[in-house]
Amino acid sequence: MRKRGTQPKTSGGAAPARRAADAADRSDSFPIVGIGASAGGLEAFASLLSNVPADPGVAFVLVQHLDPKHESLLTEILPRSTTMPVSEVTEGVRVKPNHVYVIPPNKDLAISRGILHLMPRTYTRRQHMPVDVFLRSLAEDQKNKAIGVVLSGTASDGVLGLKAIKAEGGITLAQDESSAKYSGMPRSAAAAGVVDFVLPPEDIARELGRIGRHPYLTSPKAATSEGLLPESGGSLTKIFTLLRGAFGTDFTHYKDTTIRRIYVRHLRDNPGEVEALYHDILINVTSFLRDSSTFEALKSIVFPAIVDNRPSKTPIRIWVPGCATGEEAYSITICLLEFLSARRLTVPVQIFGTDVSQSAIERARAGRYPENITLDVSPDRLQRFFVRVEGGEYQISRSVRDLCVFAQHDLIKDPPFSRLDLISCRNLLIGLLMLGTSETVGNYTRHFHLLDKKSKIYERKETTARSRLDMALAQGASGSTIPADKKLGGRIKPEFDPLKEADRIVQSKYAPAGVLISDEMEVLQFRGHTSTYLEPAPGAPSLNLMKMAREGLLPELRAAMRQARKEGGPARREAVRIKVNSRTRTINLEVYSIRGPRQADRFF
């Protein structure tokens, strides 16, 4: 065992090469701190810089509200508080650790791949929000390595930016009100529930110094959220990696139960840690009209499908589980009202927003949001669907709030809402399903028909695994199927249909064997004795017809399916030779296409 402080022997060029590699890794993995401030922010930022430890290992980018017609003196004043280089941002400069970058006047600032870009300031009647503009781009570019800080200032610039950073797993801080000359900006951020630490500037500086050296942010392999997933060694592997990076001690073979017991005891003895863990897991982060193309797809695809051939008095029912603070539910409501107005339709509307967080639900019910929602909401929509209230905030108008019901709801424990036309979590389905741009239905494509690929909008297919199960459970001894509306309280109401019984006898005695399948080749019903032609494939259970076809049947079956799908009529193959139990049989094969009432309903 080597003694602490001793180094292994290396060849002459190995150590410099390793140090160069380490430096290169570190240069690509340092955190970037975006700091937003307005009135009173200069004093706060100077105090922060004067308390930052030497060589903090992070880069600082200051976005200050500046007079667009006057030159900034920040690059002359701030060097008095720090030994780090302070420079005004120029187009295309690459961010480096232990440097301070200051936004120039009359510009907006963004970052992409670690390079700062200047944009002309846009002049509108809306409040200028340069802090949100930069912090949002920082979140998108740096993901969990982004750090956002909001210091003294009026109004609410920075709230949306901190939300974006929290959504990416980054870290957020705000100045406490007692030390802020103007508390509007940090107070708005804290009230939005997206701030990890509320501290005076000098304590923010020390926290940034600690965070900047943490392996979670400085390790290249830990830089992405995927890197936090456990390797094959179990769920604590990443924790051991962080401990080894911070202290040099390897706990990989330490008892898992001991580590878990230590943390459980820490949670039990520190109620504040339990609350912090709860909110970190939830991350109630959302925004208005997120992914605008998705809402355009709602108007062009989903809403027409909902209202067409609909009785005028039947309410449109939409559920938004995981609604957080309500922006998604209100966004859908706004788009639906615009759609109905354009078509001059009067239809009852019921929007349900649910979330496990009671505090989020209370904020959703109030419907009050900071003025920087103007970055996402157009002036026309602000005028039509919002009212300006005290403190400069916007509140959803009463006519819209009256259509929305918000309630605390746990998807894991509580039963789902029923009789729904659309569910947008974007997460769960009974009617139409709208997912996020990075989400899919995974292995359940047989249950859903894709309506819009770009916006990830799906429609439930009429025949699903559950309907097959219901049909099987509803079979009487005679084999007749009892309609679902005859099943009361989980018990089947007996009903005899002589016509269906006659059909069953004819099919079993005289009709050829066959299967009813979906457009994805999933078997929905076996008709007659099919074991001569089909058999379960080895491995995981599957009802895919192509996996069940006996030897010799598959090529002709594929060809007939292609023809039936293309032409829409019957496709026939004669003298098909198949192998059954070491014997060869000759059969005829026919495929018929069956169209349902909707475009998505197609069977064979």
GROMACS .gro file of C-alpha atoms in nm, residues 287-604:
model
  318
  287SER     CA    1  -4.399   2.720  -1.860
  288PHE     CA    2  -4.671   2.862  -2.081
  289LEU     CA    3  -4.717   2.722  -2.431
  290ARG     CA    4  -4.405   2.504  -2.408
  291ASP     CA    5  -4.313   2.373  -2.755
  292SER     CA    6  -4.542   2.603  -2.952
  293SER     CA    7  -4.568   2.357  -3.244
  294THR     CA    8  -4.740   2.111  -3.012
  295PHE     CA    9  -5.019   2.357  -2.938
  296GLU     CA   10  -5.059   2.432  -3.308
  297ALA     CA   11  -5.102   2.057  -3.358
  298LEU     CA   12  -5.373   2.059  -3.092
  299LYS     CA   13  -5.567   2.314  -3.295
  300SER     CA   14  -5.515   2.147  -3.630
  301ILE     CA   15  -5.541   1.778  -3.536
  302VAL     CA   16  -5.667   1.706  -3.186
  303PHE     CA   17  -5.944   1.960  -3.125
  304PRO     CA   18  -6.114   1.895  -3.463
  305ALA     CA   19  -6.115   1.521  -3.385
  306ILE     CA   20  -6.276   1.595  -3.048
  307VAL     CA   21  -6.554   1.829  -3.164
  308ASP     CA   22  -6.651   1.667  -3.495
  309ASN     CA   23  -6.989   1.492  -3.469
  310ARG     CA   24  -7.010   1.583  -3.100
  311PRO     CA   25  -7.342   1.665  -2.932
  312SER     CA   26  -7.338   2.036  -2.849
  313LYS     CA   27  -7.415   1.984  -2.480
  314THR     CA   28  -7.153   1.715  -2.419
  315PRO     CA   29  -6.861   1.878  -2.234
  316ILE     CA   30  -6.504   1.852  -2.357
  317ARG     CA   31  -6.308   1.694  -2.071
  318ILE     CA   32  -5.930   1.731  -2.057
  319TRP     CA   33  -5.695   1.613  -1.782
  320VAL     CA   34  -5.345   1.746  -1.713
  321PRO     CA   35  -5.184   1.518  -1.450
  322GLY     CA   36  -4.857   1.648  -1.309
  323CYS     CA   37  -4.979   2.001  -1.382
  324ALA     CA   38  -4.727   2.168  -1.145
  325THR     CA   39  -4.823   2.536  -1.109
  326GLY     CA   40  -5.087   2.528  -1.382
  327GLU     CA   41  -4.919   2.671  -1.691
  328GLU     CA   42  -4.982   2.360  -1.903
  329ALA     CA   43  -5.350   2.335  -1.807
  330TYR     CA   44  -5.410   2.704  -1.872
  331SER     CA   45  -5.220   2.688  -2.202
  332ILE     CA   46  -5.443   2.407  -2.329
  333THR     CA   47  -5.752   2.595  -2.210
  334ILE     CA   48  -5.644   2.910  -2.393
  335CYS     CA   49  -5.578   2.721  -2.717
  336LEU     CA   50  -5.911   2.537  -2.689
  337LEU     CA   51  -6.102   2.863  -2.635
  338GLU     CA   52  -5.928   3.016  -2.937
  339PHE     CA   53  -6.019   2.712  -3.146
  340LEU     CA   54  -6.385   2.713  -3.038
  341SER     CA   55  -6.411   3.087  -3.097
  342ALA     CA   56  -6.268   3.058  -3.448
  343ARG     CA   57  -6.528   2.790  -3.529
  344ARG     CA   58  -6.803   2.980  -3.350
  345LEU     CA   59  -6.880   2.679  -3.135
  346THR     CA   60  -7.034   2.687  -2.791
  347VAL     CA   61  -6.934   2.371  -2.606
  348PRO     CA   62  -6.902   2.312  -2.229
  349VAL     CA   63  -6.538   2.276  -2.122
  350GLN     CA   64  -6.394   2.099  -1.817
  351ILE     CA   65  -6.019   2.108  -1.759
  352PHE     CA   66  -5.871   1.906  -1.471
  353GLY     CA   67  -5.523   1.980  -1.341
  354THR     CA   68  -5.375   1.750  -1.076
  355ASP     CA   69  -5.042   1.723  -0.901
  356VAL     CA   70  -4.900   1.546  -0.599
  357SER     CA   71  -4.770   1.878  -0.460
  358GLN     CA   72  -5.031   2.069  -0.262
  359SER     CA   73  -4.827   2.392  -0.278
  360ALA     CA   74  -4.813   2.367  -0.657
  361ILE     CA   75  -5.190   2.315  -0.674
  362GLU     CA   76  -5.254   2.623  -0.459
  363ARG     CA   77  -5.043   2.835  -0.693
  364ALA     CA   78  -5.223   2.688  -0.995
  365ARG     CA   79  -5.561   2.778  -0.845
  366ALA     CA   80  -5.447   3.136  -0.785
  367GLY     CA   81  -5.330   3.160  -1.145
  368ARG     CA   82  -5.081   3.441  -1.073
  369TYR     CA   83  -4.753   3.454  -1.262
  370PRO     CA   84  -4.456   3.694  -1.286
  371GLU     CA   85  -4.447   3.957  -1.558
  372ASN     CA   86  -4.174   3.774  -1.748
  373ILE     CA   87  -4.431   3.530  -1.888
  374THR     CA   88  -4.435   3.791  -2.165
  375LEU     CA   89  -4.140   3.597  -2.308
  376ASP     CA   90  -4.381   3.309  -2.383
  377VAL     CA   91  -4.725   3.471  -2.407
  378SER     CA   92  -4.811   3.705  -2.695
  379PRO     CA   93  -4.954   4.054  -2.629
  380ASP     CA   94  -5.288   3.949  -2.782
  381ARG     CA   95  -5.319   3.654  -2.544
  382LEU     CA   96  -5.210   3.866  -2.248
  383GLN     CA   97  -5.487   4.112  -2.325
  384ARG     CA   98  -5.753   3.849  -2.384
  385PHE     CA   99  -5.681   3.590  -2.116
  386PHE     CA  100  -5.489   3.773  -1.840
  387VAL     CA  101  -5.536   4.070  -1.610
  388ARG     CA  102  -5.259   4.281  -1.456
  389VAL     CA  103  -5.260   4.273  -1.075
  390GLU     CA  104  -5.061   4.436  -0.798
  391GLY     CA  105  -4.689   4.376  -0.791
  392GLY     CA  106  -4.669   4.374  -1.170
  393GLU     CA  107  -4.790   4.013  -1.194
  394TYR     CA  108  -5.034   3.867  -1.445
  395GLN     CA  109  -5.334   3.662  -1.336
  396ILE     CA  110  -5.538   3.425  -1.551
  397SER     CA  111  -5.876   3.589  -1.611
  398ARG     CA  112  -6.172   3.465  -1.410
  399SER     CA  113  -6.351   3.330  -1.720
  400VAL     CA  114  -6.056   3.094  -1.787
  401ARG     CA  115  -5.998   2.996  -1.423
  402ASP     CA  116  -6.364   2.899  -1.388
  403LEU     CA  117  -6.313   2.629  -1.652
  404CYS     CA  118  -6.022   2.469  -1.465
  405VAL     CA  119  -6.041   2.248  -1.157
  406PHE     CA  120  -5.715   2.184  -0.971
  407ALA     CA  121  -5.678   1.906  -0.714
  408GLN     CA  122  -5.404   1.715  -0.534
  409HIS     CA  123  -5.372   1.369  -0.689
  410ASP     CA  124  -5.117   1.088  -0.677
  411LEU     CA  125  -5.105   0.892  -1.003
  412ILE     CA  126  -4.956   0.591  -0.826
  413LYS     CA  127  -5.223   0.560  -0.555
  414ASP     CA  128  -5.533   0.746  -0.673
  415PRO     CA  129  -5.772   0.625  -0.947
  416PRO     CA  130  -5.752   0.811  -1.280
  417PHE     CA  131  -6.016   1.049  -1.410
  418SER     CA  132  -6.264   0.895  -1.654
  419ARG     CA  133  -6.458   0.991  -1.969
  420LEU     CA  134  -6.177   1.205  -2.102
  421ASP     CA  135  -6.118   1.341  -2.450
  422LEU     CA  136  -5.752   1.433  -2.401
  423ILE     CA  137  -5.484   1.366  -2.143
  424SER     CA  138  -5.170   1.576  -2.144
  425CYS     CA  139  -4.912   1.511  -1.874
  426ARG     CA  140  -4.762   1.492  -2.122
  427ASN     CA  141  -4.789   1.131  -1.975
  428LEU     CA  142  -5.106   0.917  -1.958
  429LEU     CA  143  -5.393   0.812  -2.188
  430ILE     CA  144  -5.758   0.725  -2.217
  431GLY     CA  145  -5.852   0.929  -2.525
  432LEU     CA  146  -5.583   1.123  -2.708
  433LEU     CA  147  -5.230   1.129  -2.569
  434MET     CA  148  -4.987   1.421  -2.603
  435LEU     CA  149  -4.628   1.350  -2.499
  436GLY     CA  150  -4.323   1.569  -2.476
  437THR     CA  151  -4.086   1.594  -2.773
  438SER     CA  152  -3.836   1.357  -2.608
  439GLU     CA  153  -4.095   1.097  -2.501
  440THR     CA  154  -4.251   0.797  -2.678
  441VAL     CA  155  -4.503   0.523  -2.603
  442GLY     CA  156  -4.213   0.277  -2.597
  443ASN     CA  157  -4.317  -0.085  -2.637
  444TYR     CA  158  -4.689  -0.003  -2.641
  445THR     CA  159  -4.722   0.106  -3.006
  446ARG     CA  160  -4.983  -0.164  -3.059
  447HIS     CA  161  -5.218   0.032  -2.833
  448PHE     CA  162  -5.172   0.376  -2.995
  449HIS     CA  163  -5.194   0.524  -3.342
  450LEU     CA  164  -4.952   0.809  -3.416
  451LEU     CA  165  -5.142   1.119  -3.531
  452ASP     CA  166  -4.855   1.369  -3.536
  453LYS     CA  167  -4.495   1.246  -3.521
  454LYS     CA  168  -4.329   1.580  -3.452
  455SER     CA  169  -4.558   1.677  -3.164
  456LYS     CA  170  -4.589   1.318  -3.032
  457ILE     CA  171  -4.970   1.307  -3.040
  458TYR     CA  172  -5.123   0.960  -3.023
  459GLU     CA  173  -5.474   0.819  -3.048
  460ARG     CA  174  -5.589   0.510  -2.864
  461LYS     CA  175  -5.675   0.221  -3.090
  462GLU     CA  176  -6.017   0.068  -3.053
  463THR     CA  177  -5.880  -0.283  -2.994
  464THR     CA  178  -5.624  -0.308  -2.715
  465ALA     CA  179  -5.493  -0.571  -2.478
  466ARG     CA  180  -5.749  -0.468  -2.220
  467SER     CA  181  -6.042  -0.502  -2.459
  468ARG     CA  182  -5.927  -0.856  -2.538
  469LEU     CA  183  -5.916  -0.932  -2.167
  470ASP     CA  184  -6.262  -0.783  -2.114
  471MET     CA  185  -6.393  -0.991  -2.402
  472ALA     CA  186  -6.248  -1.309  -2.256
  473LEU     CA  187  -6.392  -1.236  -1.914
  474ALA     CA  188  -6.729  -1.161  -2.064
  475GLN     CA  189  -6.750  -1.493  -2.249
  476GLY     CA  190  -7.032  -1.715  -2.130
  477ALA     CA  191  -7.024  -2.092  -2.160
  478SER     CA  192  -7.172  -2.059  -2.505
  479GLY     CA  193  -6.896  -1.826  -2.619
  480SER     CA  194  -7.125  -1.530  -2.687
  481THR     CA  195  -6.981  -1.189  -2.601
  482ILE     CA  196  -7.172  -0.965  -2.359
  483PRO     CA  197  -7.153  -0.589  -2.422
  484ALA     CA  198  -6.952  -0.392  -2.171
  485ASP     CA  199  -7.252  -0.185  -2.064
  486LYS     CA  200  -7.417  -0.505  -1.936
  487LYS     CA  201  -7.140  -0.568  -1.685
  488LEU     CA  202  -7.250  -0.405  -1.361
  489GLY     CA  203  -7.040  -0.367  -1.047
  490GLY     CA  204  -6.781  -0.618  -1.172
  491ARG     CA  205  -7.055  -0.884  -1.219
  492ILE     CA  206  -7.178  -1.003  -1.559
  493LYS     CA  207  -7.545  -0.971  -1.636
  494PRO     CA  208  -7.645  -1.289  -1.821
  495GLU     CA  209  -7.775  -1.237  -2.174
  496PHE     CA  210  -7.837  -1.495  -2.447
  497ASP     CA  211  -7.816  -1.403  -2.817
  498PRO     CA  212  -7.931  -1.690  -3.044
  499LEU     CA  213  -7.795  -1.520  -3.360
  500LYS     CA  214  -7.442  -1.499  -3.212
  501GLU     CA  215  -7.469  -1.859  -3.094
  502ALA     CA  216  -7.565  -1.970  -3.446
  503ASP     CA  217  -7.267  -1.780  -3.588
  504ARG     CA  218  -7.037  -1.951  -3.338
  505ILE     CA  219  -7.159  -2.298  -3.441
  506VAL     CA  220  -7.117  -2.228  -3.812
  507GLN     CA  221  -6.769  -2.082  -3.762
  508SER     CA  222  -6.651  -2.373  -3.550
  509LYS     CA  223  -6.785  -2.648  -3.780
  510TYR     CA  224  -6.764  -2.511  -4.134
  511ALA     CA  225  -6.550  -2.196  -4.154
  512PRO     CA  226  -6.173  -2.225  -4.216
  513ALA     CA  227  -5.937  -2.144  -3.931
  514GLY     CA  228  -5.817  -1.787  -3.908
  515VAL     CA  229  -5.706  -1.499  -3.692
  516LEU     CA  230  -5.811  -1.136  -3.659
  517ILE     CA  231  -5.503  -0.914  -3.638
  518SER     CA  232  -5.426  -0.545  -3.597
  519ASP     CA  233  -5.235  -0.330  -3.843
  520GLU     CA  234  -4.921  -0.408  -3.638
  521MET     CA  235  -4.966  -0.785  -3.686
  522GLU     CA  236  -5.083  -0.843  -3.326
  523VAL     CA  237  -5.336  -1.128  -3.295
  524LEU     CA  238  -5.662  -0.997  -3.147
  525GLN     CA  239  -5.872  -1.312  -3.183
  526PHE     CA  240  -5.821  -1.678  -3.279
  527ARG     CA  241  -6.104  -1.824  -3.489
  528GLY     CA  242  -6.125  -2.201  -3.512
  529HIS     CA  243  -5.831  -2.440  -3.466
  530THR     CA  244  -5.516  -2.258  -3.575
  531SER     CA  245  -5.248  -2.479  -3.417
  532THR     CA  246  -5.178  -2.647  -3.754
  533TYR     CA  247  -5.061  -2.312  -3.892
  534LEU     CA  248  -4.948  -2.111  -3.591
  535GLU     CA  249  -4.749  -2.195  -3.281
  536PRO     CA  250  -4.601  -1.983  -2.999
  537ALA     CA  251  -4.240  -1.885  -3.065
  538PRO     CA  252  -3.970  -1.968  -2.806
  539GLY     CA  253  -3.879  -1.691  -2.560
  540ALA     CA  254  -4.094  -1.412  -2.423
  541PRO     CA  255  -4.469  -1.454  -2.493
  542SER     CA  256  -4.578  -1.279  -2.810
  543LEU     CA  257  -4.901  -1.252  -3.009
  544ASN     CA  258  -4.724  -1.119  -3.318
  545LEU     CA  259  -4.851  -1.320  -3.614
  546MET     CA  260  -4.515  -1.321  -3.794
  547LYS     CA  261  -4.346  -1.477  -3.493
  548MET     CA  262  -4.608  -1.753  -3.471
  549ALA     CA  263  -4.621  -1.865  -3.837
  550ARG     CA  264  -4.502  -2.221  -3.894
  551GLU     CA  265  -4.211  -2.301  -4.125
  552GLY     CA  266  -4.291  -2.224  -4.491
  553LEU     CA  267  -4.590  -2.000  -4.417
  554LEU     CA  268  -4.403  -1.677  -4.339
  555PRO     CA  269  -4.287  -1.569  -4.692
  556GLU     CA  270  -4.631  -1.613  -4.850
  557LEU     CA  271  -4.798  -1.455  -4.546
  558ARG     CA  272  -4.578  -1.146  -4.575
  559ALA     CA  273  -4.650  -1.115  -4.946
  560ALA     CA  274  -5.025  -1.150  -4.900
  561MET     CA  275  -5.025  -0.895  -4.617
  562ARG     CA  276  -4.839  -0.643  -4.833
  563GLN     CA  277  -5.088  -0.688  -5.116
  564ALA     CA  278  -5.393  -0.659  -4.891
  565ARG     CA  279  -5.254  -0.350  -4.721
  566LYS     CA  280  -5.165  -0.183  -5.051
  567GLU     CA  281  -5.476  -0.270  -5.253
  568GLY     CA  282  -5.732  -0.280  -4.971
  569GLY     CA  283  -5.895  -0.592  -5.118
  570PRO     CA  284  -5.851  -0.964  -5.055
  571ALA     CA  285  -5.517  -1.127  -5.131
  572ARG     CA  286  -5.493  -1.501  -5.206
  573ARG     CA  287  -5.203  -1.746  -5.217
  574GLU     CA  288  -5.260  -2.107  -5.332
  575ALA     CA  289  -5.061  -2.427  -5.280
  576VAL     CA  290  -4.859  -2.288  -4.993
  577ARG     CA  291  -4.642  -2.563  -4.847
  578ILE     CA  292  -4.589  -2.556  -4.468
  579LYS     CA  293  -4.412  -2.794  -4.234
  580VAL     CA  294  -4.608  -2.937  -3.939
  581ASN     CA  295  -4.442  -3.189  -3.706
  582SER     CA  296  -4.193  -3.311  -3.970
  583ARG     CA  297  -4.472  -3.344  -4.227
  584THR     CA  298  -4.547  -3.111  -4.517
  585ARG     CA  299  -4.897  -2.985  -4.584
  586THR     CA  300  -5.038  -2.780  -4.872
  587ILE     CA  301  -5.283  -2.503  -4.786
  588ASN     CA  302  -5.454  -2.198  -4.937
  589LEU     CA  303  -5.415  -1.859  -4.767
  590GLU     CA  304  -5.643  -1.555  -4.788
  591VAL     CA  305  -5.602  -1.212  -4.629
  592TYR     CA  306  -5.888  -0.963  -4.605
  593SER     CA  307  -5.853  -0.596  -4.509
  594ILE     CA  308  -6.110  -0.460  -4.262
  595ARG     CA  309  -6.161  -0.086  -4.226
  596GLY     CA  310  -6.304   0.070  -3.909
  597PRO     CA  311  -6.495   0.398  -3.879
  598ARG     CA  312  -6.178   0.595  -3.809
  599GLN     CA  313  -5.863   0.623  -4.017
  600ALA     CA  314  -5.665   0.456  -3.737
  601ASP     CA  315  -5.893   0.150  -3.725
  602ARG     CA  316  -5.754  -0.109  -3.966
  603PHE     CA  317  -5.753  -0.484  -3.919
  604PHE     CA  318  -5.689  -0.801  -4.126
   0.00000   0.00000   0.00000
